[in-house]
XYZ file of C-alpha atoms in Angstrom:
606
model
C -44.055 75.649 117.491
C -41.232 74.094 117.246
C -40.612 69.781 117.326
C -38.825 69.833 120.498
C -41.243 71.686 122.039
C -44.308 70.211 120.628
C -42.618 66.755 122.203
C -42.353 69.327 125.679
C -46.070 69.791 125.226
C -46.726 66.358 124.604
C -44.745 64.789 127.384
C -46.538 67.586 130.016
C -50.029 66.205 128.716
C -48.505 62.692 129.167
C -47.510 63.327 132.605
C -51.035 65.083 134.002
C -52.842 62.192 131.908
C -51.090 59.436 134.182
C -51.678 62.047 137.301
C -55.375 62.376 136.762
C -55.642 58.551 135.802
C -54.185 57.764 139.437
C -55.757 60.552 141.242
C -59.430 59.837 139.784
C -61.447 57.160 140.085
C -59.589 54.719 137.542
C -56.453 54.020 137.949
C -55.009 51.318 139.903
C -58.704 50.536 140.611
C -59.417 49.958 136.571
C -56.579 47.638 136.824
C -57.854 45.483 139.696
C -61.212 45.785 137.638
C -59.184 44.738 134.010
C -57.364 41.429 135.429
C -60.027 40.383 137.788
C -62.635 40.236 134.527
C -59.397 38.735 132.167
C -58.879 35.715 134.609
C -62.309 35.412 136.075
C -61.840 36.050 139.684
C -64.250 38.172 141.247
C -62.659 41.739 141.827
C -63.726 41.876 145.653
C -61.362 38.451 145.912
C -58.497 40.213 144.264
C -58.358 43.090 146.021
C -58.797 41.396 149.266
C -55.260 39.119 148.763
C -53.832 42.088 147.375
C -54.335 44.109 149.985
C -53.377 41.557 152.511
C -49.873 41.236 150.739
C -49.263 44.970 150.377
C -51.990 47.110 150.876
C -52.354 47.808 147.276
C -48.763 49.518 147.235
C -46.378 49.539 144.746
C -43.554 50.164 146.853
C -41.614 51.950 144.260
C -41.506 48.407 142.944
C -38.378 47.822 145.823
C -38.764 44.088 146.648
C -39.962 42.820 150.114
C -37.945 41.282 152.605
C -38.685 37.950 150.956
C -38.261 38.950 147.387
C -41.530 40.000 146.606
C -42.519 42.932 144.121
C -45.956 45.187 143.888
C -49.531 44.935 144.740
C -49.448 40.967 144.192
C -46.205 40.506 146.026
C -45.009 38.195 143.215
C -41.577 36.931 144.627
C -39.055 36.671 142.486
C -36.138 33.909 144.033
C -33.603 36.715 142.660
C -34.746 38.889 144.856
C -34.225 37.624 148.197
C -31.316 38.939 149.500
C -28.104 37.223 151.505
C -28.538 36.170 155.429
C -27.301 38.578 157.494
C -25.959 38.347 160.804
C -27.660 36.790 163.689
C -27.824 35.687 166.954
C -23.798 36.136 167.498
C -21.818 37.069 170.562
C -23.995 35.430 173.913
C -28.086 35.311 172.694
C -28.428 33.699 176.655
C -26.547 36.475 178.348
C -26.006 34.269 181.513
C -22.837 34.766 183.024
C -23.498 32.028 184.700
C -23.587 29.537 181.879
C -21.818 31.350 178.818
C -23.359 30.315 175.086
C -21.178 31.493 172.018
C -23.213 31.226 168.848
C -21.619 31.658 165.183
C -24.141 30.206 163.358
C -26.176 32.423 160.407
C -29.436 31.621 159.128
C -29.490 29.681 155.660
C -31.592 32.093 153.056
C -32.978 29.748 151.112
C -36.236 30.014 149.320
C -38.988 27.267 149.048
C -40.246 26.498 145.612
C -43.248 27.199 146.431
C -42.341 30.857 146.713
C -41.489 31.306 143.247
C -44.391 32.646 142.022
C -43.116 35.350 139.828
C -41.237 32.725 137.654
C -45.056 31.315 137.648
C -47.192 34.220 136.823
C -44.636 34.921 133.997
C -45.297 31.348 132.198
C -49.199 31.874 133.236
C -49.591 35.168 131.224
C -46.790 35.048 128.474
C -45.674 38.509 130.494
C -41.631 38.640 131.050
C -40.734 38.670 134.244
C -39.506 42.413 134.473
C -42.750 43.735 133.264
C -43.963 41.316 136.230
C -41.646 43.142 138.510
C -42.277 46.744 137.421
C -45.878 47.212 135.931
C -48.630 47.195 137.922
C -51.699 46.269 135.478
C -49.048 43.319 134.562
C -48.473 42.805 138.409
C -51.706 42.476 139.233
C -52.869 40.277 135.909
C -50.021 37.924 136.988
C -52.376 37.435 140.856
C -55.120 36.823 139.135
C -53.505 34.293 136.581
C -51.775 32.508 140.093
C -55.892 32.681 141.816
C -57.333 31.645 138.566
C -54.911 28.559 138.422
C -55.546 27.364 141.855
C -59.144 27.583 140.747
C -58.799 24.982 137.836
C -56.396 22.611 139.855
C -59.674 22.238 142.330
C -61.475 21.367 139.598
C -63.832 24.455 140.166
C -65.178 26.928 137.561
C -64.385 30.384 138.068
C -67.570 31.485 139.838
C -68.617 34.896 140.264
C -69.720 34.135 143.842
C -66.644 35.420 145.996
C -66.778 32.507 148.128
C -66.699 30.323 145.657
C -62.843 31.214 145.904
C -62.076 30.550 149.759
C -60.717 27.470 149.040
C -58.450 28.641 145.592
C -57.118 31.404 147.877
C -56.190 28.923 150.770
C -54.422 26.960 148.065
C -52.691 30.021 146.813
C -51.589 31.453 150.281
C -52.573 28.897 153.059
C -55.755 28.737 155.314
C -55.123 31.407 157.901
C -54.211 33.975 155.297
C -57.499 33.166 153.376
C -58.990 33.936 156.538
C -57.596 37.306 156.763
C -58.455 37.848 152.836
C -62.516 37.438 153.445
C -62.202 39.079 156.946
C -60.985 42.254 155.007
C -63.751 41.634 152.328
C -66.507 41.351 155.084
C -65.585 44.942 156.508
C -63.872 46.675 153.594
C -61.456 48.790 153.403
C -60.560 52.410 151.122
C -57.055 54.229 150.807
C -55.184 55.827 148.848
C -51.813 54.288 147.703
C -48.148 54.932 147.637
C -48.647 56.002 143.731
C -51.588 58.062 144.281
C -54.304 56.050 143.463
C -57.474 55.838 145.686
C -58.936 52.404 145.473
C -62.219 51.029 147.549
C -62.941 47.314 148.779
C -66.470 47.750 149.229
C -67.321 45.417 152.525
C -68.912 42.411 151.177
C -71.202 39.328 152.928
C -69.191 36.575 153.192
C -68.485 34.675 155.765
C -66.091 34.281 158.978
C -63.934 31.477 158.215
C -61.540 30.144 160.831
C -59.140 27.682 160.806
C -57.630 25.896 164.228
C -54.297 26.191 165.186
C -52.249 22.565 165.922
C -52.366 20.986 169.206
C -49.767 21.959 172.281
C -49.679 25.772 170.207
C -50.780 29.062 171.811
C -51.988 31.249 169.572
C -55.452 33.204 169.317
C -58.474 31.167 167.566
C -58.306 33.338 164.760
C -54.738 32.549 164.136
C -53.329 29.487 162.463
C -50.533 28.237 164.010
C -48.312 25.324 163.434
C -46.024 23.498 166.483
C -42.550 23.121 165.264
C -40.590 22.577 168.112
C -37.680 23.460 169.251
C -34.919 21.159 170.214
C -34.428 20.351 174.190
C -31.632 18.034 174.569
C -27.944 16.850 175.818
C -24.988 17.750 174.434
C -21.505 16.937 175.208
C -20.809 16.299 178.740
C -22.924 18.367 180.560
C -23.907 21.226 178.109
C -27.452 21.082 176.715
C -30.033 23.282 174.278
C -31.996 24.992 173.029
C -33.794 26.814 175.616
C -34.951 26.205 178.996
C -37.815 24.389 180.442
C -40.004 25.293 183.446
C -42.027 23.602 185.476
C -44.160 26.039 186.529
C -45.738 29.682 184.808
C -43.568 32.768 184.532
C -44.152 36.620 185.098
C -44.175 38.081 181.571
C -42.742 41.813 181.323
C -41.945 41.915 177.916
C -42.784 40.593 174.546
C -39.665 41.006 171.806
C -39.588 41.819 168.329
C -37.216 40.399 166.068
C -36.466 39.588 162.675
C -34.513 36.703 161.715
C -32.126 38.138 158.867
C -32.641 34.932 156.792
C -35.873 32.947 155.181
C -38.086 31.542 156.768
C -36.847 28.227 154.765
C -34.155 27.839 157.137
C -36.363 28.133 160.279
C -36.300 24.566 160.587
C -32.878 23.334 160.971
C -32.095 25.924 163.079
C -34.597 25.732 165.670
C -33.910 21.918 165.907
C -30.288 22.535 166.346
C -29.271 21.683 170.143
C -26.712 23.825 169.897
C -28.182 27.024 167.850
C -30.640 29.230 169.785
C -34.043 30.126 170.714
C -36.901 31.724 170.604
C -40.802 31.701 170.900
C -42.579 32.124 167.143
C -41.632 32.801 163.745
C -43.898 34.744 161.681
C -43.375 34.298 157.997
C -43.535 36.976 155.412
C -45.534 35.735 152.399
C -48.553 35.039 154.497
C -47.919 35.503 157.717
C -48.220 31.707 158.302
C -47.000 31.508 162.605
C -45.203 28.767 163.690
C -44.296 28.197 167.490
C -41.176 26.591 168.510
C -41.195 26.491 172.649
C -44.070 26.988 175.199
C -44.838 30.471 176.577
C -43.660 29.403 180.276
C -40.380 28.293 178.928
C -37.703 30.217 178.750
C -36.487 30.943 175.194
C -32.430 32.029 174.181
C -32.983 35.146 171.521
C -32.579 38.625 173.779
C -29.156 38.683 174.215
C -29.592 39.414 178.089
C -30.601 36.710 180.821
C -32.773 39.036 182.578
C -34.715 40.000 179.715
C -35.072 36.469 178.425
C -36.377 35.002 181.637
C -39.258 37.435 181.602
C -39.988 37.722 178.171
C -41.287 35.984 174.713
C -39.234 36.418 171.835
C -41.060 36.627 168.195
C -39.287 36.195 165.085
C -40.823 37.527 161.405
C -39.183 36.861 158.346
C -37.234 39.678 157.113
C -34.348 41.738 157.250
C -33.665 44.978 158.783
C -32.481 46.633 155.974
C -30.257 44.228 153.751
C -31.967 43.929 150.372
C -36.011 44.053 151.088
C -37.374 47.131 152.516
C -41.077 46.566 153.633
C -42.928 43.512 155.028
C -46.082 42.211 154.439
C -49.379 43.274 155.474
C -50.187 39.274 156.508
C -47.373 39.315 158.630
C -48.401 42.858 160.463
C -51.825 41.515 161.228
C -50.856 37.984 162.197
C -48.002 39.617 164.582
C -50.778 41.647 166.073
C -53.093 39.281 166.930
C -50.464 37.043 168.356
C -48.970 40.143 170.169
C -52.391 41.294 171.607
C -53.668 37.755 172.284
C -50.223 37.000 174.579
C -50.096 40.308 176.302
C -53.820 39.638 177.847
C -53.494 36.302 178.646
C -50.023 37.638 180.524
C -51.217 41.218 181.459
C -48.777 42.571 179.305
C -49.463 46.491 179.022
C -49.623 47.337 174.963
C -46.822 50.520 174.981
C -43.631 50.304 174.243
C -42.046 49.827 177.754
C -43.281 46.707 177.304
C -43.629 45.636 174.179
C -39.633 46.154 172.621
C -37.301 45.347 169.944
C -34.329 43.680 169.815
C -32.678 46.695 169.692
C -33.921 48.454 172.511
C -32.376 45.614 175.346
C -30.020 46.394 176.892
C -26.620 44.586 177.209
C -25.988 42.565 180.119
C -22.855 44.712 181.171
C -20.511 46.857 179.900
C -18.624 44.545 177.501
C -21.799 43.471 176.223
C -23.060 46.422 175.037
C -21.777 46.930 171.694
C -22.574 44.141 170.255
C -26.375 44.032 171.079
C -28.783 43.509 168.007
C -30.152 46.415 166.182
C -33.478 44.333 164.481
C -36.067 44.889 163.898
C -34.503 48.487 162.957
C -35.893 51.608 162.043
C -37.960 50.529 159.150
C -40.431 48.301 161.501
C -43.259 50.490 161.621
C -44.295 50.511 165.432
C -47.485 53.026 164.694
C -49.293 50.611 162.417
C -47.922 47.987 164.338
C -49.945 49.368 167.527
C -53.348 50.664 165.775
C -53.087 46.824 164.743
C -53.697 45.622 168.497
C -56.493 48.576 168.297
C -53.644 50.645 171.081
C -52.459 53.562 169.008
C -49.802 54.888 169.885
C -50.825 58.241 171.516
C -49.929 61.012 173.860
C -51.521 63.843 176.120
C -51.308 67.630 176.113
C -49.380 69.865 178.300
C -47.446 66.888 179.706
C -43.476 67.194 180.685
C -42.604 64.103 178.277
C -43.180 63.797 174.378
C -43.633 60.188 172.417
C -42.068 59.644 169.201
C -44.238 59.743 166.712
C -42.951 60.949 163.051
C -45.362 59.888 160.093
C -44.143 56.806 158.994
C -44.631 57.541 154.630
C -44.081 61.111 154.911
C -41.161 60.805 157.409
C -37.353 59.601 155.008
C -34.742 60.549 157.268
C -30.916 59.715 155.812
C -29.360 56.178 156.346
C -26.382 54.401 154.818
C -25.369 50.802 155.089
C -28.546 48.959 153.272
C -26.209 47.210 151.331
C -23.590 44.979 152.560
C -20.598 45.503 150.007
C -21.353 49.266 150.223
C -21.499 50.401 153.759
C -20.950 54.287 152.713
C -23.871 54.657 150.199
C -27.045 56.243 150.876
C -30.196 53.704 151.515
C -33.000 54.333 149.321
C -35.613 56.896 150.453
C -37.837 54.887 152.571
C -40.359 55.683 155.657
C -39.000 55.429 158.845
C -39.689 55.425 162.578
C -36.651 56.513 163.766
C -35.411 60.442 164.356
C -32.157 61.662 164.685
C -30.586 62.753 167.694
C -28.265 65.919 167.522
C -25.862 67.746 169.891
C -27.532 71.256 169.341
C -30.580 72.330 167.375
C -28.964 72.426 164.105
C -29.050 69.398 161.041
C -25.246 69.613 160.705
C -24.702 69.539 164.691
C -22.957 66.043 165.460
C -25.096 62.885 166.561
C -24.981 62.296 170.199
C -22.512 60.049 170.936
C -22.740 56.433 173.223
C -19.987 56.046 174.726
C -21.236 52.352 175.532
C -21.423 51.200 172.070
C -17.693 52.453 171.332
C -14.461 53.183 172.810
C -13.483 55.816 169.935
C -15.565 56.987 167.360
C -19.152 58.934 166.941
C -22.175 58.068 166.209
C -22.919 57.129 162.665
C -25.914 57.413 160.132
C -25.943 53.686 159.171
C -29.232 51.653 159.476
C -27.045 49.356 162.001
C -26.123 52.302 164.686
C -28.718 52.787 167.159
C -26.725 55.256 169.288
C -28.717 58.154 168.329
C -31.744 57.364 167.404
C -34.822 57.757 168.971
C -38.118 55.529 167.801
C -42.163 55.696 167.739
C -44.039 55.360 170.732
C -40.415 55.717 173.220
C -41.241 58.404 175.633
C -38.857 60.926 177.172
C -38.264 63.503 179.054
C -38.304 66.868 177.976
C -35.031 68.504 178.240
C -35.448 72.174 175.789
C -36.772 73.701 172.880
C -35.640 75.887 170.352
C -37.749 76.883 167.324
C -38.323 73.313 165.168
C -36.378 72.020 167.605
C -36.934 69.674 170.690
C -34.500 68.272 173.312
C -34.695 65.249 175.239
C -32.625 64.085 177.836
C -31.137 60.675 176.161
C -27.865 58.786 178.179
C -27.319 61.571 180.484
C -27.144 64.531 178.031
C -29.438 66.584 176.001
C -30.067 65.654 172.609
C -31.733 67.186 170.005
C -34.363 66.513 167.222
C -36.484 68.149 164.508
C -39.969 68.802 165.352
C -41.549 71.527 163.609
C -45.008 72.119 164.318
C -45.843 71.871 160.525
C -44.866 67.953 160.576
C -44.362 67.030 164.043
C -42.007 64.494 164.503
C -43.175 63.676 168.228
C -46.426 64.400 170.580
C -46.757 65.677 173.711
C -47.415 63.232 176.449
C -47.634 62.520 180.574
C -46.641 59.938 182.563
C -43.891 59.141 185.658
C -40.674 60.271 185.687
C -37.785 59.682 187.348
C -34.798 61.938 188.503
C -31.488 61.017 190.217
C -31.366 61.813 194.096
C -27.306 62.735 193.549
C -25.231 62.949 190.660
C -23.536 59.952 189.382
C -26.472 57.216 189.718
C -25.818 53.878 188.008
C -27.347 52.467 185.569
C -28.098 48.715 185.040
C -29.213 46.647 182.481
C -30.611 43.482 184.485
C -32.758 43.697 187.529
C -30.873 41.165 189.739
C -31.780 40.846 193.874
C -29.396 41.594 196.721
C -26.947 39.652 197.607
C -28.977 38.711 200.913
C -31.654 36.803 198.437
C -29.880 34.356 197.385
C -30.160 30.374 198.658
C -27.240 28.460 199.342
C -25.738 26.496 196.363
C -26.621 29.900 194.005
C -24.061 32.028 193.008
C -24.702 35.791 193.713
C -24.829 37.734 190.339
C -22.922 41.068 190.470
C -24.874 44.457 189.677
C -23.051 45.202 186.927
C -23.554 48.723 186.088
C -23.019 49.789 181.986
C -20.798 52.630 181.153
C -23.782 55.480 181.579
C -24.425 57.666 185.027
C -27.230 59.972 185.541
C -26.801 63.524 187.350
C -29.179 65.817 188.991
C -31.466 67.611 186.812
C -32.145 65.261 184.814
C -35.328 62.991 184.211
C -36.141 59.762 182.280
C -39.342 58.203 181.892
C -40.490 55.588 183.646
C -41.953 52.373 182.342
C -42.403 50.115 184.720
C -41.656 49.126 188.646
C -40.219 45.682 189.927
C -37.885 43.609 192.119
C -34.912 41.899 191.505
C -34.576 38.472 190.361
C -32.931 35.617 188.921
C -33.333 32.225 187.194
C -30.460 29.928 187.855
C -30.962 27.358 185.021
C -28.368 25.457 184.485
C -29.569 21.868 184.854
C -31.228 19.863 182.081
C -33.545 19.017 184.757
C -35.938 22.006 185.075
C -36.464 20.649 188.992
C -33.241 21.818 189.974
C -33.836 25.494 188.313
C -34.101 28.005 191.405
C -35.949 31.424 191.185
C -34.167 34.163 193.114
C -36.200 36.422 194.241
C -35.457 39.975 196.100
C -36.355 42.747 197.781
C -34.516 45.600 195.855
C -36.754 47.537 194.322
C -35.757 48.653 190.350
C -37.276 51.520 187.567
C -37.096 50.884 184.131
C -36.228 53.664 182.341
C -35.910 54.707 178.863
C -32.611 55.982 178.768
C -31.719 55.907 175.256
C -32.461 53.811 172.566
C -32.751 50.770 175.037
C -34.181 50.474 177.814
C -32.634 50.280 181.417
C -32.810 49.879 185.019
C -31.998 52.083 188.250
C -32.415 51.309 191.368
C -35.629 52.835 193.242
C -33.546 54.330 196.045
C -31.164 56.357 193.816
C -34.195 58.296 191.842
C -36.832 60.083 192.701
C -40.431 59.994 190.942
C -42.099 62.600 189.830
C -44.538 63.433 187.750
């Protein structure tokens, strides 16, 4: 045999060596086991914080939206990645009171999130063995655990906890919490790199912590008040939000990200003259903070309507600039908050109801284009949902289909992901999102919107929402051809892969709606008649956006309601007036976003 192809040999036992040691039972497991005995922290302790931060993945060692890397999440400061833009063009989408907002989030980085920089002077490792090894990832947790340990002046006990308080130190009190409520049920999967590792449930205790006064957040949660500002400005201008004096009907709760640290979450929320917005969820440990009261009205949707009957959420993190995955803290905290404001409000968990940023809908037709696109496609809505224990699921035989590609196994093609290099490919990464085609065929064109531009198709970048189509959105069936499914999607047929072998969407039932005559208008605010309103109120025209609906075709329908309207333009929330009609409107999901019709130019069906 020759030397080149004993080293062929060699590197082929190599490779199945490293495949059996991540298929079998050591493994990423052994490593847990190897730094947990080197530092003295009881195994069950570091997997639990682990997992909290990133499920045990190594996310091909990408960093996370804040700058962390692997199982540990060790952020390096490097790492986090430029603001991007936010909150531009109108966030209050009043015509009534106009709000032009240029200000971008700060993304600076507390020094207490360097703790990469610190494992590395902890162990002797360098830091890019730190960033890119996962025994070394993982031995540079335990170091950080170990460390918190000796500054309480605490031995490292065997007795798991022993540790609640070291792991408070290391991540804060609610995301302890989380830690020994994963330890106290346990928890087995199988990572991104193949390795199957077990967190066998373990007695310990419920710990909870209680959130600040004036906050609203479930008992479970720790939450912090940081409030927003609420004051005068110039002559008769005033921010940053709304107050009411009475409660609110709730149709929505918004996700967002903020496209910046959280480190700059302070000076912007206390900024009169910046905008608003409910909570901010940060990354590291999913630490919430809440900035105005659920029954007042926040500034973050970008549309009036949508603001006054909604409650905007911010998490740390950035839809696809630099980090690629967020935390497994922030997920659960998000979904507690979520689920804890949609029952107090009777806020249905589905995704007519609970929406991103990027699927309101503009105001009008000049506001269209430049609605947001976060939290983007790489939000992952199923998890998100099993989270608030309301997976996202359909029904057989029905005349609709949700969206529902697997999230790891599904890497559709995006460009954009960074800044300087808006033609380049983004890095393989799961994603809720499908593609929407013209015909059955991958090289068909996208659909177009002819709302987001004047010339120009639709695009592959990360930023263009025009034809996508995302988990749990339901719509209409419009076609099938082989792998192929059609939906109807802005008044025209589009077309994604679906092949029964890796189905990228599920059948499912539910209400539809269909145009009585062609050429129905479409709105994207759910204002009254013009009957409705009180003297001294200004009527607010039905503006309808750049789509029309024709016969034969059918959208799904999320919810019914009549028009209203907030006039709030007085700092004094006694002179705010509530408009309130008797038109009656159907939110539909029309494309990406959702939008209104009015009830007496469909029909329902279904």
């Amino acid at each position: 045999m020759t030397d080149l192809a004993s080293q062929g040999v060699l590197m082929l036992l190599w490779a199945a060596a490293a495949l059996i040691a991540a298929l079998g039972p050591g493994g990423a497991q052994e490593d847990f086991q190897a730094a947990a005995k080197e530092y003295g922290v009881p195994e069950s302790v570091l997997l639990g914080v682990s997992y909290l931060e990133s499920r045990w993945d190594t996310h091909d060692w990408r960093p996370s939206v804040s700058g962390g890397y692997g199982p540990m999440h060790l952020v390096d400061v490097n790492a986090v990645p430029e603001a991007g833009p936010h909150h531009l063009g109108d966030p209050r989408g009043d015509d009534a009171r106009p709000m032009r907002i240029t200000t971008t989030p700060p993304a600076t980085v507390q020094r207490d999130e360097r703790t990469l920089q610190r494992a590395a002077r902890l162990t002797g490792l360098p830091t890019e063995r730190l960033r890119h090894d996962r025994a070394a990832n993982l031995r540079g947790g335990a170091a950080l655990l170990a460390e918190q340990q000796r500054m309480l002046g605490a031995p490292p006990s065997p007795d798991p906890i022993a540790w609640h308080e070291a792991v408070a130190r290391y991540a804060g009190p609610s995301f302890a919490n989380e830690v020994f409520d994963v330890m106290r049920t346990g928890v087995e999967r199988r990572t991104d790199d193949g390795s199957l590792v077990r967190l066998p449930a373990t007695p310990v205790p419920a710990f909870r912590t209680a959130a600040a006064p004036n906050t609203e957040c479930p008992a479970t949660l720790e939450c912090e008040w940081m409030p927003a500002a609420y004051k005068r400005f110039g002559k008769d201008d005033y921010g940053n939000h709304d107050r009411l004096r009475t409660e609110r009907e709730i149709d929505y709760i918004v996700i967002h990200d903020t496209e910046g640290s959280y480190a700059g979450i302070p000076s912007l929320v206390k900024n009169p003259k910046y905008v608003s917005w409910h909570y901010t969820i940060r990354s590291g440990d999913g630490h919430v903070a809440q900035h105005v009261l659920t029954k007042d009205v926040a500034w973050h949707a970008g549309n009036w309507d949508v603001n006054t009957r909604s409650i905007g959420i911010e998490h740390e993190g950035y839809l696809a600039q630099g980090g690629s995955w967020y935390t497994e803290a922030m997920y659960r905290s998000s979904a507690k908050l979520v689920h804890y404001l949609a029952t107090k409000y009777d806020v249905p968990l589905d995704r007519a109801h609970i929406i991103g940023h990027d699927n309101v809908p503009g105001s009008h037709a000049s506001s269209v284009a430049g609605m947001h696109d976060d939290p983007g496609p790489y939000w992952d809505w199923a998890r998100f949902f099993d989270m608030m224990e309301a997976p996202i699921e359909g029904e057989p035989d029905g005349r609709s289909v949700i969206i529902k590609p697997d999230y790891d196994q599904h890497q559709p093609t995006f460009v954009g992901c960074k800044r300087k290099r808006p033609a380049k490919q983004c890095e393989p990464h799961g994603a809720t999102s499908v593609w929407l085609h013209t015909e059955p065929r991958d090289d068909a064109p996208l659909v177009d919107d002819i709302g987001q531009r004047k010339t120009g198709a639709s695009t592959y970048s990360v930023y263009d929402q025009s034809a996508r189509a995302s988990v749990g959105q339901r719509y209409a069936v419009a076609g099938a051809s082989g792998d192929w499914t059609a939906i109807w999607y802005l008044g025209q047929k589009a077309w994604f892969r679906n092949p029964p072998s890796q189905p990228t969407a599920v059948p499912a039932s539910g209400p539809l709606v269909t145009p009585v005559r062609d050429r129905v208008a479409v709105y994207g605010r759910a204002y009254p008649e013009r009957s409705a309103y009180p003297r001294g109120v200004k009527f607010q025209e039905h503006a309808a956006l750049p789509y029309t609906l024709k016969r034969g075709q059918f959208y799904s329908l999320g919810q019914t309601l009549h028009g209203s309207y907030l006039a709030a333009s007085h700092f004094n929330p006694s002179k705010h007036v509530t408009v309130r009609g008797k038109l009656r409107y159907h939110q539909i999901q029309l494309g990406h976003r959702v939008m209104f019709v009015k009830a007496d130019d469909v029909r329902v069906v279904g």
